[in-house]
Amino acid sequence: MTRKTRHSYKRPSWDEYFLEAAELVSKRATCLRRRVGAVLVRDKKILATGYNGAPSGLKHCLEGQCMREKLSIPSGERHELCRGLHAEQNVLLQAALHGVTTKDSVIYITNQPCLICAKMLINAGIRDVVVRDGYPDKMAIGFLKEAGIKVRKCNV
């Protein structure tokens, strides 16, 4: 390796690193419409991961079980008809299942959270939310900001 090559390497920032991990996690998603990954971090250590999909042991949307798709319901609407859990919900549940506190942690998500997930993140004690892409839910961002949670977008 030449000196020039060695110095041309750019290490990713911590935000880039954890968002890329969230992108990898999203590849396990079973949603037909959107693949979302979430990584929960504290002190630059991954605490838990989650992706969107049906609860453990139930048929996945990929198996023809998506009611929202069958009814042509637009993205961001009628979440109660969704068979799956959102990535943010799954990452919080994984942390709870394994006895990991979420207080003062940072969540990295491939997409901005919806209002339901924003409320869960607030009550879970999340300190910062870092997202790669948006989502059609302005109220969610308003709730997070009102709760004093820092929200930032990072494109990787």
mmCIF file of C-alpha atoms in Angstrom, residues 32-120:
data_model
loop_
_atom_site.group_PDB
_atom_site.id
_atom_site.type_symbol
_atom_site.label_atom_id
_atom_site.label_comp_id
_atom_site.label_asym_id
_atom_site.label_seq_id
_atom_site.Cartn_x
_atom_site.Cartn_y
_atom_site.Cartn_z
ATOM 1 C CA LEU A 32 -43.774 -5.232 0.921
ATOM 2 C CA ARG A 33 -43.771 -1.428 0.833
ATOM 3 C CA ARG A 34 -40.744 -0.195 2.721
ATOM 4 C CA ARG A 35 -37.683 -1.773 4.298
ATOM 5 C CA VAL A 36 -36.714 0.041 7.476
ATOM 6 C CA GLY A 37 -33.890 -0.712 9.875
ATOM 7 C CA ALA A 38 -33.159 0.738 13.309
ATOM 8 C CA VAL A 39 -30.074 0.566 15.508
ATOM 9 C CA LEU A 40 -30.120 1.620 19.154
ATOM 10 C CA VAL A 41 -26.795 3.010 20.388
ATOM 11 C CA ARG A 42 -25.325 4.340 23.622
ATOM 12 C CA ASP A 43 -21.702 5.384 24.106
ATOM 13 C CA LYS A 44 -20.953 4.346 20.502
ATOM 14 C CA LYS A 45 -22.000 0.743 21.250
ATOM 15 C CA ILE A 46 -24.904 -1.033 19.542
ATOM 16 C CA LEU A 47 -27.502 -2.072 22.121
ATOM 17 C CA ALA A 48 -30.170 -3.592 19.868
ATOM 18 C CA THR A 49 -31.406 -3.697 16.286
ATOM 19 C CA GLY A 50 -34.839 -3.920 14.712
ATOM 20 C CA TYR A 51 -36.510 -4.045 11.324
ATOM 21 C CA ASN A 52 -40.114 -3.823 10.199
ATOM 22 C CA GLY A 53 -42.093 -7.021 9.863
ATOM 23 C CA ALA A 54 -44.684 -9.319 11.371
ATOM 24 C CA PRO A 55 -44.335 -10.495 14.988
ATOM 25 C CA SER A 56 -42.194 -13.595 15.580
ATOM 26 C CA GLY A 57 -43.915 -16.787 14.528
ATOM 27 C CA LEU A 58 -46.609 -15.118 12.405
ATOM 28 C CA LYS A 59 -46.808 -15.157 8.618
ATOM 29 C CA HIS A 60 -44.942 -12.330 6.948
ATOM 30 C CA CYS A 61 -46.384 -9.788 4.546
ATOM 31 C CA LEU A 62 -44.074 -11.310 1.942
ATOM 32 C CA GLU A 63 -46.307 -14.382 2.174
ATOM 33 C CA GLY A 64 -49.344 -12.498 0.831
ATOM 34 C CA GLN A 65 -50.624 -11.295 4.198
ATOM 35 C CA CYS A 66 -50.560 -7.494 3.668
ATOM 36 C CA MET A 67 -54.042 -6.063 4.257
ATOM 37 C CA ARG A 68 -52.906 -2.504 3.486
ATOM 38 C CA GLU A 69 -51.601 -3.593 0.101
ATOM 39 C CA LYS A 70 -54.822 -5.478 -0.674
ATOM 40 C CA LEU A 71 -56.894 -2.389 0.200
ATOM 41 C CA SER A 72 -54.526 0.040 -1.622
ATOM 42 C CA ILE A 73 -54.012 2.125 1.522
ATOM 43 C CA PRO A 74 -51.425 4.908 0.996
ATOM 44 C CA SER A 75 -48.158 4.986 2.913
ATOM 45 C CA GLY A 76 -48.443 6.666 6.300
ATOM 46 C CA GLU A 77 -52.146 5.846 6.765
ATOM 47 C CA ARG A 78 -54.159 3.239 8.682
ATOM 48 C CA HIS A 79 -51.253 1.747 10.650
ATOM 49 C CA GLU A 80 -53.714 -0.290 12.708
ATOM 50 C CA LEU A 81 -54.309 -2.519 9.667
ATOM 51 C CA CYS A 82 -50.614 -3.276 9.291
ATOM 52 C CA ARG A 83 -49.588 -6.806 10.159
ATOM 53 C CA GLY A 84 -46.058 -5.747 11.006
ATOM 54 C CA LEU A 85 -44.269 -3.841 13.694
ATOM 55 C CA HIS A 86 -42.145 -0.866 12.758
ATOM 56 C CA ALA A 87 -38.371 -1.081 13.071
ATOM 57 C CA GLU A 88 -38.436 1.408 15.963
ATOM 58 C CA GLN A 89 -40.981 -0.723 17.826
ATOM 59 C CA ASN A 90 -38.930 -3.858 17.250
ATOM 60 C CA VAL A 91 -35.663 -2.300 18.409
ATOM 61 C CA LEU A 92 -37.321 -1.104 21.645
ATOM 62 C CA LEU A 93 -38.900 -4.529 22.175
ATOM 63 C CA GLN A 94 -35.572 -6.282 21.576
ATOM 64 C CA ALA A 95 -33.919 -4.049 24.151
ATOM 65 C CA ALA A 96 -36.723 -4.784 26.654
ATOM 66 C CA LEU A 97 -36.619 -8.520 25.933
ATOM 67 C CA HIS A 98 -32.919 -8.604 26.769
ATOM 68 C CA GLY A 99 -33.034 -6.214 29.733
ATOM 69 C CA VAL A 100 -31.217 -3.341 28.021
ATOM 70 C CA THR A 101 -32.178 0.161 29.121
ATOM 71 C CA THR A 102 -33.021 2.623 26.354
ATOM 72 C CA LYS A 103 -32.623 5.735 28.502
ATOM 73 C CA ASP A 104 -30.329 8.387 27.002
ATOM 74 C CA SER A 105 -29.621 6.327 23.896
ATOM 75 C CA VAL A 106 -29.503 7.363 20.245
ATOM 76 C CA ILE A 107 -31.587 5.645 17.588
ATOM 77 C CA TYR A 108 -30.408 5.448 13.993
ATOM 78 C CA ILE A 109 -33.228 4.755 11.534
ATOM 79 C CA THR A 110 -33.264 4.444 7.763
ATOM 80 C CA ASN A 111 -36.552 6.419 7.705
ATOM 81 C CA GLN A 112 -38.046 9.102 9.920
ATOM 82 C CA PRO A 113 -40.409 7.616 12.531
ATOM 83 C CA CYS A 114 -44.189 7.863 12.311
ATOM 84 C CA LEU A 115 -46.181 9.531 15.104
ATOM 85 C CA ILE A 116 -46.852 6.259 16.933
ATOM 86 C CA CYS A 117 -43.153 5.390 16.974
ATOM 87 C CA ALA A 118 -42.193 8.962 17.905
ATOM 88 C CA LYS A 119 -44.388 8.702 21.010
ATOM 89 C CA MET A 120 -42.772 5.386 21.910
#
